[in-house]
C-alpha positions in Angstrom: 7.5 -20.5 -17.9 9.4 -17.9 -19.9 9.2 -14.5 -18.2 8.1 -13.1 -21.6 4.4 -12.5 -21.6 3.0 -11.9 -25.0 0.3 -9.2 -25.4 -2.5 -9.9 -27.8 -5.1 -7.8 -29.4 -8.3 -8.2 -27.6 -8.5 -6.3 -24.3 -10.0 -7.5 -21.0 -13.6 -6.4 -20.7 -13.3 -3.3 -18.6 -15.5 -1.1 -16.6 -14.8 2.2 -14.9 -12.5 1.8 -11.8 -15.3 3.3 -9.6 -17.8 0.7 -10.8 -17.7 -2.5 -8.7 -21.3 -3.7 -9.3 -21.4 -6.7 -11.5 -24.7 -6.7 -13.4 -26.6 -9.9 -14.4 -29.4 -10.7 -16.7 -32.3 -12.0 -14.6 -35.6 -12.7 -16.2 -38.6 -11.3 -14.2 -39.9 -14.8 -13.6 -36.6 -15.6 -11.8 -36.1 -12.4 -9.7 -37.1 -14.0 -6.4 -34.6 -16.8 -6.9 -31.8 -14.2 -7.6 -32.9 -12.2 -4.6 -32.8 -15.2 -2.4 -29.2 -15.9 -3.5 -28.2 -12.3 -2.5 -28.6 -10.3 -5.7 -29.6 -6.7 -5.3 -31.7 -4.4 -7.5 -30.3 -1.2 -9.0 -33.3 1.1 -9.5 -31.3 3.5 -11.6 -30.0 1.0 -14.2 -33.1 -1.2 -13.8 -31.0 -4.3 -13.4 -30.0 -6.9 -10.8 -26.4 -7.0 -9.7 -24.1 -9.2 -7.5 -22.8 -7.4 -4.4 -19.1 -7.5 -3.7 -18.1 -10.6 -1.8 -20.6 -13.0 -3.1 -19.4 -16.0 -5.1 -20.5 -15.4 -8.7 -20.7 -19.1 -9.4 -24.1 -19.1 -7.6 -25.3 -16.6 -10.3 -23.7 -18.4 -13.3 -26.8 -18.9 -15.4 -27.5 -15.1 -15.4 -24.0 -14.0 -16.3 -24.2 -11.8 -19.4 -21.6 -13.9 -21.3 -22.7 -17.4 -20.2 -23.5 -18.4 -23.8 -21.1 -20.0 -26.2 -22.8 -18.1 -29.1 -21.5 -14.8 -27.7 -17.8 -15.9 -27.8 -15.4 -13.8 -29.6 -12.2 -15.5 -28.6 -8.6 -14.8 -29.4 -7.1 -18.2 -28.4 -8.3 -21.8 -28.9 -7.1 -25.4 -28.6 -8.4 -28.9 -29.3 -7.5 -29.9 -25.8 -6.2 -28.4 -22.6 -4.7 -29.0 -19.1 -6.1 -27.7 -15.9 -3.0 -26.5 -14.0 -3.1 -26.4 -10.2 -0.6 -24.6 -8.0 -0.4 -22.9 -4.6 -0.3 -19.2 -3.8 0.1 -17.4 -0.5 -2.9 -15.2 0.1 -1.9 -11.5 0.3 -4.6 -11.0 3.0 -4.6 -14.0 5.4 -1.1 -15.2 4.5 -2.2 -18.8 4.2 -1.5 -21.0 1.2 -4.5 -21.6 -1.1 -4.8 -23.7 -4.3 -5.1 -21.7 -7.5 -6.0 -22.8 -11.0 -5.6 -21.9 -14.7 -5.6 -23.3 -18.2 -2.5 -24.6 -19.9 -2.6 -25.2 -23.6 -0.5 -27.7 -25.5 1.6 -27.1 -28.7 -0.5 -26.5 -31.8 -3.0 -24.3 -30.1 -4.1 -21.3 -32.1 -4.0 -17.6 -31.5 -5.9 -14.9 -33.4 -3.7 -12.3 -35.1 -3.6 -9.8 -37.9 -2.3 -11.0 -41.2 0.1 -8.1 -41.6 0.7 -6.1 -38.4 2.8 -3.5 -40.3 0.1 -2.7 -42.8 -2.5 -0.5 -41.2 -4.9 -1.0 -44.1 -4.8 -4.7 -43.8 -7.0 -5.7 -40.9 -7.6 -9.2 -42.0 -7.5 -11.6 -39.0 -6.1 -15.1 -39.2 -5.7 -18.0 -36.8 -2.0 -18.9 -36.3 -0.9 -22.3 -35.0 1.7 -22.0 -32.3 4.5 -24.5 -31.6 4.8 -23.8 -27.9 2.8 -24.5 -24.7 1.0 -21.6 -23.1 -0.7 -20.7 -19.8 -3.5 -18.2 -20.3 -4.3 -15.3 -17.9 -6.8 -12.5 -17.6 -9.5 -14.7 -19.1 -12.5 -12.4 -19.8 -14.4 -15.2 -21.5 -14.1 -19.0 -21.9 -16.5 -21.4 -23.5 -19.0 -22.9 -21.0 -17.5 -26.5 -21.1 -14.1 -25.3 -20.1 -15.4 -23.3 -17.1 -17.6 -26.2 -16.0 -14.5 -28.5 -16.0 -12.4 -26.0 -14.0 -15.3 -25.6 -11.5 -15.0 -29.4 -10.8 -11.7 -28.5 -9.1 -12.7 -25.2 -7.6 -15.8 -23.0 -7.3 -13.5 -20.1 -6.3 -12.4 -19.4 -9.9 -15.0 -17.0 -11.0 -15.7 -13.7 -12.9 -14.9 -10.8 -10.6 -13.8 -7.1 -10.7 -10.2 -6.1 -10.3 -9.3 -2.6 -9.1 -5.7 -3.1 -10.3 -6.7 -3.7 -13.9 -9.9 -1.7 -13.8 -11.6 -4.6 -15.4 -13.3 -7.9 -14.8 -12.0 -11.4 -15.6 -12.0 -14.9 -14.2 -9.8 -15.0 -11.2 -8.9 -17.2 -8.2 -10.1 -16.5 -4.7 -8.6 -17.6 -1.4 -10.2 -20.7 0.0 -9.5 -19.5 3.5 -10.8 -15.9 3.4 -12.3 -15.6 -0.1 -10.0 -12.6 -1.0 -9.4 -12.0 -4.7 -6.1 -13.3 -6.1 -5.3 -11.4 -9.3 -3.5 -12.9 -12.2 -0.5 -10.5 -12.5 1.8 -11.8 -9.8 0.9 -15.5 -10.2 1.5 -15.4 -14.0 4.1 -12.7 -14.6 6.4 -12.6 -11.6 9.3 -15.1 -11.4 8.5 -17.6 -8.7 4.7 -16.9 -9.0 2.3 -19.8 -8.8 2.3 -20.4 -12.5 5.9 -19.4 -13.2 8.2 -21.8 -11.4 11.9 -21.0 -11.4 13.3 -24.4 -10.5 12.4 -28.0 -11.2 11.6 -28.4 -7.5 9.0 -25.6 -7.6 7.5 -27.2 -10.8 7.3 -30.6 -9.2 4.6 -29.3 -6.8 2.4 -28.2 -9.7 -0.3 -30.6 -10.9 -1.7 -31.1 -14.4 -5.0 -32.6 -15.5 -5.6 -33.3 -19.2 -9.0 -32.9 -20.9 -9.6 -33.8 -24.5 -12.1 -31.0 -24.9 -12.3 -27.8 -27.0 -11.0 -24.7 -25.4 -12.0 -21.3 -26.7 -11.4 -18.0 -24.8 -10.7 -14.3 -24.9 -7.6 -13.7 -22.8 -5.5 -10.6 -21.9 -2.1 -12.4 -21.9 -0.6 -15.8 -22.4 2.9 -17.2 -21.8 5.2 -18.1 -24.6 6.1 -21.7 -23.6 6.1 -23.2 -20.1 9.4 -23.8 -18.2 10.0 -27.0 -16.3 6.8 -28.6 -17.8 8.3 -32.1 -17.7 8.8 -31.8 -14.0 5.1 -31.0 -13.3 2.9 -33.8 -12.0 0.5 -35.3 -14.7 -2.4 -36.6 -12.7 -4.7 -39.2 -14.2 -8.4 -38.5 -13.8 
């Protein structure tokens, strides 16, 4: 992957750095179910929330953005790869599988028609001629998340102190620690940025002919050593 990471316009959904409660929309009729799963009630904000350390996939139906009608994406594609790599956990030091989305050529990004004209705020969809791995995913359409969860339930929406925001991130399969996107996507030799063909040959790709729509914080401009990665038939 090229070391250049292109910034795009929509920011990651952020919350204050001191706020680590992740609130969910639980109907009154389902409160007992949420409580049994471990959700807690905040009497000040009058809302249920997921305590730190619980897997948010268990609360997926109550996540505030778990509705395709709410999507306001900045990147989309007619198909996508699930990309699987390995990362050494910063806490337990053991290797753990990590996952992301890789988009083929001809995916589209949302951009301003004329960046140099402050009065021209017209947004267009631009077709890109390079592959791209997305990161800091603050929202993805439901089908794409469902497909990734077939590979791992440890890729879920969580709060990051480093970015002071929440996004879909990997978690260690051994100790459940959060594995943030920055080092895996932006540092040479990271899980999704191989520096040699040998490193790339350990990475697995799974193709899905499904629509991908998301709001992301960054995305790579091309993917180095793509042809050396393993294309796995489903």
